[in-house]
Short mmCIF file of C-alpha atoms in Angstrom, two decimals:
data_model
loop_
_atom_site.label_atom_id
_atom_site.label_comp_id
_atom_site.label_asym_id
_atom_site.label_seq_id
_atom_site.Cartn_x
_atom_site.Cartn_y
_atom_site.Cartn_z
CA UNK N 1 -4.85 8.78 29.70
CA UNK N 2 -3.52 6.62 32.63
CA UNK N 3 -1.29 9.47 34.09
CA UNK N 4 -5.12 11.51 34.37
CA UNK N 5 -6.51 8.76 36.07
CA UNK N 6 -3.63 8.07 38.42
CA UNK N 7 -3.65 11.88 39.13
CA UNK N 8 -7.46 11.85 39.80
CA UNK N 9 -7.00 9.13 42.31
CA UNK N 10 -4.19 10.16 43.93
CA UNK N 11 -6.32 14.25 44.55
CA UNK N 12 -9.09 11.66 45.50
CA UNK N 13 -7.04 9.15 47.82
CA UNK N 14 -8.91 6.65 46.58
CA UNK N 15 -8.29 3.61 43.42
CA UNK N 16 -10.22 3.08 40.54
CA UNK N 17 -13.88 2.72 41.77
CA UNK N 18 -15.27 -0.34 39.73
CA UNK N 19 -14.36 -1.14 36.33
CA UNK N 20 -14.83 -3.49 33.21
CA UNK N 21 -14.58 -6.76 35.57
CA UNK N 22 -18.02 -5.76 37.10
CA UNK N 23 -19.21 -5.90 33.25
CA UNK N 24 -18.34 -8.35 32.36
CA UNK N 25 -19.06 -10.30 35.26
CA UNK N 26 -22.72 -9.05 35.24
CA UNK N 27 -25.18 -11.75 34.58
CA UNK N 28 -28.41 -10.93 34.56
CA UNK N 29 -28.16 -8.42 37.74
CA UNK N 30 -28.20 -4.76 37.46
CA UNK N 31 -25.42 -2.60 38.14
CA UNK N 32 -24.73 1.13 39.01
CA UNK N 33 -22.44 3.25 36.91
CA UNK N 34 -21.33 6.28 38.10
CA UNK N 35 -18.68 9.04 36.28
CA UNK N 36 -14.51 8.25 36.87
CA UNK N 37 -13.26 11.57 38.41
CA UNK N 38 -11.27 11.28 35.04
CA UNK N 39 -14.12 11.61 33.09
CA UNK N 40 -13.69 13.82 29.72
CA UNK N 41 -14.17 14.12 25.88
CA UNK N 42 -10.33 11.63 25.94
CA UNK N 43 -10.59 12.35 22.13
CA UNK N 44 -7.19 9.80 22.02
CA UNK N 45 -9.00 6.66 22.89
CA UNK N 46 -11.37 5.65 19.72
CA UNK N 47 -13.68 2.24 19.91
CA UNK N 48 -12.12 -0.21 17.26
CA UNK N 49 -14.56 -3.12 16.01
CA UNK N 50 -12.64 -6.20 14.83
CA UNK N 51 -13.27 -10.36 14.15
CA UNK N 52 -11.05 -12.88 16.02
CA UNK N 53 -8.40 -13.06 12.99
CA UNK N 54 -7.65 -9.34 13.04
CA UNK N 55 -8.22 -9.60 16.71
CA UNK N 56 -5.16 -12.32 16.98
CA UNK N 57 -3.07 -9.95 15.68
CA UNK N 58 -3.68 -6.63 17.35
CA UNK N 59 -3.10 -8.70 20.78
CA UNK N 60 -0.08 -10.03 19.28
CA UNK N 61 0.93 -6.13 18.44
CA UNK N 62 1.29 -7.31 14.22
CA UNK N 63 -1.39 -4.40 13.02
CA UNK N 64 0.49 -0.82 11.82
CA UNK N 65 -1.70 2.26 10.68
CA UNK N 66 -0.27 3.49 7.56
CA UNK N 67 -0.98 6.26 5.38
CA UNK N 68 0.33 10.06 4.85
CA UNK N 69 -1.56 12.93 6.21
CA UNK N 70 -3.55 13.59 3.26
CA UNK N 71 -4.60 9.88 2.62
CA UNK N 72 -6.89 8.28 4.74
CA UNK N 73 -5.72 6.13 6.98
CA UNK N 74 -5.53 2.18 6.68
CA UNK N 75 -4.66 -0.90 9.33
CA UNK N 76 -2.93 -3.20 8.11
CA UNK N 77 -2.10 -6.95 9.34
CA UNK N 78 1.06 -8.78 8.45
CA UNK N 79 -1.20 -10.01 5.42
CA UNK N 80 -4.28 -7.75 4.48
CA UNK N 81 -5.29 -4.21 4.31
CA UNK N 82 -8.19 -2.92 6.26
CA UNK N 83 -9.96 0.56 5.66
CA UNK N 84 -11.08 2.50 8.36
CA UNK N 85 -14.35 3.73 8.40
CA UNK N 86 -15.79 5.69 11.45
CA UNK N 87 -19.75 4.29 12.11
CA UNK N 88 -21.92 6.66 14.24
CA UNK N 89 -24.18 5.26 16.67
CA UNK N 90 -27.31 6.83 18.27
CA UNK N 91 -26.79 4.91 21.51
CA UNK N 92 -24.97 5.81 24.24
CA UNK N 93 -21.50 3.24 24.75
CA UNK N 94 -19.62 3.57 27.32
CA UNK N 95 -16.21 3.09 28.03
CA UNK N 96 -15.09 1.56 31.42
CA UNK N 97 -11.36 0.87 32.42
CA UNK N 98 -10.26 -2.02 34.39
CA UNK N 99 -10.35 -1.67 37.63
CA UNK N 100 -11.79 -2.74 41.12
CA UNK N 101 -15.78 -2.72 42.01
CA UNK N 102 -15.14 -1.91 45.97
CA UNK N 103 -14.96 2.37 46.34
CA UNK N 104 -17.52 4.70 46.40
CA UNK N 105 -17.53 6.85 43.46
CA UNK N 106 -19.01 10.36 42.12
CA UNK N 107 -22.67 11.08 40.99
CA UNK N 108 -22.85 13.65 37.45
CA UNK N 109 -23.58 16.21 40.27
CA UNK N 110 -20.15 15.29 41.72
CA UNK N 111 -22.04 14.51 45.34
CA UNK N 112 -20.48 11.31 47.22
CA UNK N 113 -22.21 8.07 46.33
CA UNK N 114 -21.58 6.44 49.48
CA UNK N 115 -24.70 5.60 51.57
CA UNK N 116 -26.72 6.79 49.17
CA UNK N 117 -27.76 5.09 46.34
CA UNK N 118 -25.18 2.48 46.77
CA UNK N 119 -22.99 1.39 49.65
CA UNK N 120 -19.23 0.05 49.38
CA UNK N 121 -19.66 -3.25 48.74
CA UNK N 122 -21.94 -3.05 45.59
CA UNK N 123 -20.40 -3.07 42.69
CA UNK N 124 -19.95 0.50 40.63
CA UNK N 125 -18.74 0.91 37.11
CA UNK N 126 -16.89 4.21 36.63
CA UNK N 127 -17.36 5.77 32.91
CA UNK N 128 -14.24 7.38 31.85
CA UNK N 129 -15.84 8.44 28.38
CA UNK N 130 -18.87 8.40 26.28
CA UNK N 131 -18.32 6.95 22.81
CA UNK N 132 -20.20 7.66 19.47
CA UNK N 133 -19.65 5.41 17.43
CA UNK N 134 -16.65 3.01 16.96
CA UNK N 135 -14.28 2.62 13.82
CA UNK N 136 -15.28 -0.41 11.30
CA UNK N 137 -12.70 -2.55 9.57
CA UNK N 138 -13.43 -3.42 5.96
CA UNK N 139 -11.02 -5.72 4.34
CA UNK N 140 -10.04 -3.42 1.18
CA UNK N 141 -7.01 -3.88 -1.87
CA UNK N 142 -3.90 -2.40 -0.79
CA UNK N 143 -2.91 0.23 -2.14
CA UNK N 144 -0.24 -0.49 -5.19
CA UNK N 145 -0.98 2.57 -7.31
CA UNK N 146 1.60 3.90 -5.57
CA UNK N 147 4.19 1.26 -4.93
CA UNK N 148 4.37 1.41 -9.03
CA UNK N 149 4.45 5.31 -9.02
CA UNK N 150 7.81 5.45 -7.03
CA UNK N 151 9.49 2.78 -8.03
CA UNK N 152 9.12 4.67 -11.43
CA UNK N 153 10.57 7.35 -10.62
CA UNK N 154 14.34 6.04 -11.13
CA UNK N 155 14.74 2.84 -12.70
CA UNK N 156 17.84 1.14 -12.44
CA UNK N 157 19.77 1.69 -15.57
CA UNK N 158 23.41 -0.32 -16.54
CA UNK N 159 26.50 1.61 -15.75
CA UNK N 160 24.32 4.93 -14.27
CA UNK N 161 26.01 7.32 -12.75
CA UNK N 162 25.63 7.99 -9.41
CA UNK N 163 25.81 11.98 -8.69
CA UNK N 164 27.13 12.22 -5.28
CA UNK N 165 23.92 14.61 -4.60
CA UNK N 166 21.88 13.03 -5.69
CA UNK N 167 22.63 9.49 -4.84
CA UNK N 168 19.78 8.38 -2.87
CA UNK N 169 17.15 11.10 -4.51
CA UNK N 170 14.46 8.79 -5.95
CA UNK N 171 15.36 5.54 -4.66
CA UNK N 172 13.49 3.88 -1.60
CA UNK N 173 14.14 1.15 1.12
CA UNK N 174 11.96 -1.10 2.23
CA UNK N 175 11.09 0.74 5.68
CA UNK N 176 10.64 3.82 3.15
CA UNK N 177 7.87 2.13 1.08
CA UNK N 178 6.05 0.48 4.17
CA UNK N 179 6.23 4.10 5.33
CA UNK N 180 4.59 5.60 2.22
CA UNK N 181 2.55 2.65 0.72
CA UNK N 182 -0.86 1.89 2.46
CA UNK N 183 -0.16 -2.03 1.91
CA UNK N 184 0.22 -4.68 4.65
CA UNK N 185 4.27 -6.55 4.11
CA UNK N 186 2.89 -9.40 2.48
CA UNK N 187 0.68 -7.50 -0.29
CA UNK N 188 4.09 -5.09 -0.74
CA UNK N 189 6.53 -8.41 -1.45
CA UNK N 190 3.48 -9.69 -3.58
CA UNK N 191 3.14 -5.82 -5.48
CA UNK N 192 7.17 -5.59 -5.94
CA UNK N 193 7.59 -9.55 -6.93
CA UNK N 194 4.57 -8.45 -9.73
CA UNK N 195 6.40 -5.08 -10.92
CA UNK N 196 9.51 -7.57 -10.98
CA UNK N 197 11.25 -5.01 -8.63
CA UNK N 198 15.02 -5.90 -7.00
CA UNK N 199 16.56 -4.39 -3.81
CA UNK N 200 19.82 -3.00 -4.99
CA UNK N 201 22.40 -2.02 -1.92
CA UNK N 202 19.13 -1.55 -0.03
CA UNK N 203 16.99 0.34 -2.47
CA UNK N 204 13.71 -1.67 -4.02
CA UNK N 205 14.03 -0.84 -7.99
CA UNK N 206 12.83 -1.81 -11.13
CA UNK N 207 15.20 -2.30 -13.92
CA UNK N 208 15.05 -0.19 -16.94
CA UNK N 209 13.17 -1.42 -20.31
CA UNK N 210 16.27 -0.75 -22.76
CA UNK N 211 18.50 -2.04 -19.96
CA UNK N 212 16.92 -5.62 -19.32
CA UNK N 213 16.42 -5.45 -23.24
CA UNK N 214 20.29 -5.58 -23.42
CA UNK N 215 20.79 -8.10 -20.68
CA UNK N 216 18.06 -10.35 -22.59
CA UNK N 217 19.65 -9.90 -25.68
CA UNK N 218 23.30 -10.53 -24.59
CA UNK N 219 21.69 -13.54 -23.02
CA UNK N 220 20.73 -14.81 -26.08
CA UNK N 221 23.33 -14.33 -28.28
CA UNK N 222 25.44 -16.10 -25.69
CA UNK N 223 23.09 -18.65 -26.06
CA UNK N 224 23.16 -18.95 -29.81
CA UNK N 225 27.55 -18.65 -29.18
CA UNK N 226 27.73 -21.25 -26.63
CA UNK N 227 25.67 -23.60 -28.22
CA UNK N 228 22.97 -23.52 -24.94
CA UNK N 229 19.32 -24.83 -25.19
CA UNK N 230 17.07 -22.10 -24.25
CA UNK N 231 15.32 -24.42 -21.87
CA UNK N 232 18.57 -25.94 -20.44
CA UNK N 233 20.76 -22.68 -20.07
CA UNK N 234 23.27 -23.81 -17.52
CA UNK N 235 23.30 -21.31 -14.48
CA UNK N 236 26.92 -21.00 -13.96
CA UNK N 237 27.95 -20.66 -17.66
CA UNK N 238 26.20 -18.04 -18.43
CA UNK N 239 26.50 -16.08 -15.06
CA UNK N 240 30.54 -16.56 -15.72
CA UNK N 241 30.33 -15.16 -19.28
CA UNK N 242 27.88 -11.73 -18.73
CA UNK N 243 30.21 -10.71 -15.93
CA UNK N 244 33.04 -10.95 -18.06
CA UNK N 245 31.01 -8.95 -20.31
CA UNK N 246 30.50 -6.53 -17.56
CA UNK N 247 27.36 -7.43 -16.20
CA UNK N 248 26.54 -7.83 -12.41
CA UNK N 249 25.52 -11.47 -11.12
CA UNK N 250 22.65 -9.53 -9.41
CA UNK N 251 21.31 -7.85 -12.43
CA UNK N 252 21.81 -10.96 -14.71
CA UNK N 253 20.04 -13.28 -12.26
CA UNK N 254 17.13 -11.01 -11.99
CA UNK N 255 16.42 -10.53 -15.69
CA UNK N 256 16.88 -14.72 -15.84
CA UNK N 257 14.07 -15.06 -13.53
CA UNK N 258 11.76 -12.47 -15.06
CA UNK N 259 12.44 -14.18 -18.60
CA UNK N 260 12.84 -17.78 -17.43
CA UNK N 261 12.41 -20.27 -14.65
CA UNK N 262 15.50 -22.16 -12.49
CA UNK N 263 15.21 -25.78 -13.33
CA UNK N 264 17.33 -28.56 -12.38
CA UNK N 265 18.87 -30.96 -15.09
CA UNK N 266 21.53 -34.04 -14.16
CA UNK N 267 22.36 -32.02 -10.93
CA UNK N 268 22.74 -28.90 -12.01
CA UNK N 269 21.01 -25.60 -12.10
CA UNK N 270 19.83 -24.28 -15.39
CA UNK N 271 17.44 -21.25 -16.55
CA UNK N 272 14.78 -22.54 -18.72
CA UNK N 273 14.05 -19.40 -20.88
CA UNK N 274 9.88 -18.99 -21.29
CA UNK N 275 8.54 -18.80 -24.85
CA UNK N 276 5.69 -16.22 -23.77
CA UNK N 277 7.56 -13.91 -21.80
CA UNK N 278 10.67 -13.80 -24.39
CA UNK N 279 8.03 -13.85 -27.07
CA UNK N 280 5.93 -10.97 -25.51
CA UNK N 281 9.18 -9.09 -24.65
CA UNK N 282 9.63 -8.61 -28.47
CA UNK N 283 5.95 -7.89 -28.94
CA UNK N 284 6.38 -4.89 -27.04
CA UNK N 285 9.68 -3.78 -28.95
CA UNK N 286 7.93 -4.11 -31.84
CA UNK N 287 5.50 -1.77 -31.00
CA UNK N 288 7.46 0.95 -29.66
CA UNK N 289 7.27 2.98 -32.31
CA UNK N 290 3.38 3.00 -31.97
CA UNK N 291 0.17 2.07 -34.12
CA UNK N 292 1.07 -0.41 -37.15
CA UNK N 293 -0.66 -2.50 -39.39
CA UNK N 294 -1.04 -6.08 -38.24
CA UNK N 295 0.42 -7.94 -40.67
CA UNK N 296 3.69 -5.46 -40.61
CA UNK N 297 3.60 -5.82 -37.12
CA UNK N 298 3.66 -9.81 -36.88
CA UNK N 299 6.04 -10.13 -39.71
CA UNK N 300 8.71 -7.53 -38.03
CA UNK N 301 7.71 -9.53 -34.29
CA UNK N 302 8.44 -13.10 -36.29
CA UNK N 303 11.67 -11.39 -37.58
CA UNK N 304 12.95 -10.69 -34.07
CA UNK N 305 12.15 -13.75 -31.62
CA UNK N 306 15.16 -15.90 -31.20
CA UNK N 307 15.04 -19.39 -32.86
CA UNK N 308 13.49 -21.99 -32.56
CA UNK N 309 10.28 -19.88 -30.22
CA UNK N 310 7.27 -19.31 -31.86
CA UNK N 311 4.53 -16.11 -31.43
CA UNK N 312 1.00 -16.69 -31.05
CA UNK N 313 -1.29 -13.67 -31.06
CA UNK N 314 -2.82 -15.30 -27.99
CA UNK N 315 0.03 -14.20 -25.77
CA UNK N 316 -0.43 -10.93 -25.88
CA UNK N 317 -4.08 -10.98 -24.48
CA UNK N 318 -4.07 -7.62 -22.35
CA UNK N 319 -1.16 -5.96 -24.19
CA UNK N 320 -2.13 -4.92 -27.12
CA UNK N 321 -5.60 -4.10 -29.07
CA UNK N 322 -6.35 -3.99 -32.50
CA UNK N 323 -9.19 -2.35 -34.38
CA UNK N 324 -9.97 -1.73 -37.90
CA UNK N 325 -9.60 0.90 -39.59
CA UNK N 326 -11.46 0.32 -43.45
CA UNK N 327 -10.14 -3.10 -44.47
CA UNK N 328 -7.11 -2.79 -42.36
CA UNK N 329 -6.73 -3.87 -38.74
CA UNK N 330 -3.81 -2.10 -36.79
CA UNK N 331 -2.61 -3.02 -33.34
CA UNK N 332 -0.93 -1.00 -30.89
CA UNK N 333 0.56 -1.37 -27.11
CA UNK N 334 -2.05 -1.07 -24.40
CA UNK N 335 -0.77 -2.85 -21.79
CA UNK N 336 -3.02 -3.80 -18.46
CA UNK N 337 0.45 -3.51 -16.57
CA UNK N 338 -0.06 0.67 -17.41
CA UNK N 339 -3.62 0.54 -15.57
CA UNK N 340 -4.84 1.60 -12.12
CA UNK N 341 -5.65 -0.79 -9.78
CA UNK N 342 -8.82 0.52 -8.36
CA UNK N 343 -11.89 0.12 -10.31
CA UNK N 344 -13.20 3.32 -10.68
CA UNK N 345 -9.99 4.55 -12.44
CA UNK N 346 -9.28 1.36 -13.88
CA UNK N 347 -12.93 1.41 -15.87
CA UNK N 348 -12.06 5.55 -16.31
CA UNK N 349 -8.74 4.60 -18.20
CA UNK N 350 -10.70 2.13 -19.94
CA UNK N 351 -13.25 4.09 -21.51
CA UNK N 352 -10.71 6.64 -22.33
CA UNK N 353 -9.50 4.79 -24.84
CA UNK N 354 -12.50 3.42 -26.19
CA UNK N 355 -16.24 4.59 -25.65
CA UNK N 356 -17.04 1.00 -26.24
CA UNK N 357 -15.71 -2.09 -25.68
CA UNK N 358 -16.65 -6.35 -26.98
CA UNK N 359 -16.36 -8.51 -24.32
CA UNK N 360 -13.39 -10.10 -25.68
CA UNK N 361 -11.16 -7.68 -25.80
CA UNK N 362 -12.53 -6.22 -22.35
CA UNK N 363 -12.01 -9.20 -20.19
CA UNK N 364 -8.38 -9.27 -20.06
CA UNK N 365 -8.17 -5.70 -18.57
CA UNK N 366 -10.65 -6.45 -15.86
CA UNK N 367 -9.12 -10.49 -15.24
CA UNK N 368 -5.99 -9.36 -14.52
CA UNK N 369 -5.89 -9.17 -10.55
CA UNK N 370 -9.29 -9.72 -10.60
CA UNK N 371 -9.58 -10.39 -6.70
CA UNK N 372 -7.62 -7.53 -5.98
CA UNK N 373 -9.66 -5.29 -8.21
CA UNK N 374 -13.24 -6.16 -7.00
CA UNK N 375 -12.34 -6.71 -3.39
CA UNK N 376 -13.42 -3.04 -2.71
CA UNK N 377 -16.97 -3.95 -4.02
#
């Protein structure tokens, strides 16, 4: 665009012939426009609407378009995501580039301006382009679905295997994902710290159910061996025992903060292990094997928690459902993890597995994110 103007001056011997400073300066006074000698379709430049915080940062050169070629596109800020939607407009807007009100300029007919309708020293606007309309900015929820769909696609598993071609196949950096994902960097740390992802020798993964199962488990019994507290397991201790076991520091530290929370006790770093996400953990091996009766189900769950934690049907609000079935009620896994994110196929899923829902058991699959999932509305 600036190379076609500097080439129409330079065939014209003259500068840019009035520009966006006359505009703007314009108070009240009229002004003559006239056409740049540059003056075309310029499909390349678009008209992009935006408030001061969104403004801030495309001044400050933090906004990135993402999205592949057969998604539509989506600006993001360092913090939100932002659909695009073009918005026609009957009126005619036109575009002006900076420049300097003192040269004559061209009439549509392309006849010399000068001592015409308007001499050298009043002030000209040159139109480089007439615009449409101008592209919209609606803050929207990024676009997880997606994040969750490839970090599926190779879990990390203990002791894999790496095949030498297919090392990498599957397994995506950071710069991949922003790449892929239509999510600005903060809603991507937010997405992976939510699918309890890890970057492992630069690849963002999520760990494999039987695999942290095993971890949790050898934490446990080391627990029960050692004679730790499973609110006061000390950090060192049992990072020093699972690597003698064979387990990575990485791996072990990960699956201690998805099952527990780092506390400090007489200055020094411990795990406190969390009753509901232990508990739940169980829940959901319990129910691998499908639909069961309730009380078989809570009996084999009671069996299987570690001492001295106790189950409460409230925890697993959103992860399983139970109906009845005669004078039996049965429960089996549906967990709001599994759903989409965006209404439509969130409420689709939904009534896929039931035509109709109570409000009770409803409300935890439309809570969950709740901000996220009805910021589109």
């Amino acid at each position: 665009m600036d190379a076609e103007m500097e080439n129409a001056e330079a065939q014209s011997g003259t500068g840019w012939y009035g520009g966006a400073d006359a505009v703007l300066g314009l108070a009240g006074a009229s002004l003559s426009v006239c056409y740049h000698e540059a003056f075309g379709p310029h499909d390349e430049l678009l008209l992009l609407e935006a408030d001061d915080e969104v403004l801030s940062d495309l001044l400050q050169g933090r906004v990135t378009v993402r999205g592949c070629p057969d998604e539509e596109a989506v600006l993001c800020t360092p913090s939100a995501t932002y659909a695009m939607k073009f918005v026609g407009t009957s009126n005619s807007v036109f575009m002006i580039p900076p420049g300097e009100p003192t040269a004559p300029s061209l009439r549509p007919d392309g006849a010399n301006m000068e001592g015409n309708v308007a001499s050298a020293t009043d002030d000209v606007a040159s139109i480089v382009k007439v615009a449409s309309g101008s592209i919209e900015l609606v803050r929207t929820a990024p676009r997880l679905d997606k994040l969750r769909k490839l970090l599926n696609e190779r879990p990390y598993v203990l002791d894999e295997d790496l095949d030498s071609d297919l090392q990498h196949k599957g397994l995506y950096t950071w710069q991949d994902l922003c790449e892929l994902v239509q999510a600005s960097d903060g809603e991507m740390s937010e997405g992976l710290s939510s699918l309890s992802a890890i970057e492992i020798d630069g690849f963002w993964r999520t760990v494999d159910v039987n695999s942290a199962n095993t971890i949790l488990d050898m934490i446990l019994h080391n627990s029960v061996l050692h004679d730790w507290p499973l609110n006061s397991v000390p950090k060192n201790d049992v990072l020093s025992v699972m690597e003698s076991d064979g387990f990575t520091h990485k791996i072990v530290t990960h699956c201690l903060n998805r099952f527990g929370t780092k506390v400090e006790q007489e200055a020094k770093s411990c795990w406190s292990l969390d009753e509901r996400r232990v508990c739940l953990q169980f829940a959901r091996r319990a129910l691998g094997g499908g639909k069961m009766k309730l009380e078989n189900f809570m009996d084999k769950w009671e069996r299987s928690i570690p001492s001295g934690m106790c189950k409460d049907l409230q925890m697993l609000e959103g992860e399983v459902l139970c109906e009845k079935i005669g004078a039996e009620t049965w429960v089996h896994a549906f967990s709001v993890t599994d759903l989409p994110l965006s209404p439509a196929d969130r409420f689709a899923a939904l009534f896929r597995e039931r035509q109709k829902w109570e409000w009770k058991d409803l409300q935890p699959y439309i809570r969950y994110n709740s901000q996220q999932l009805w910021s589109v509305f």
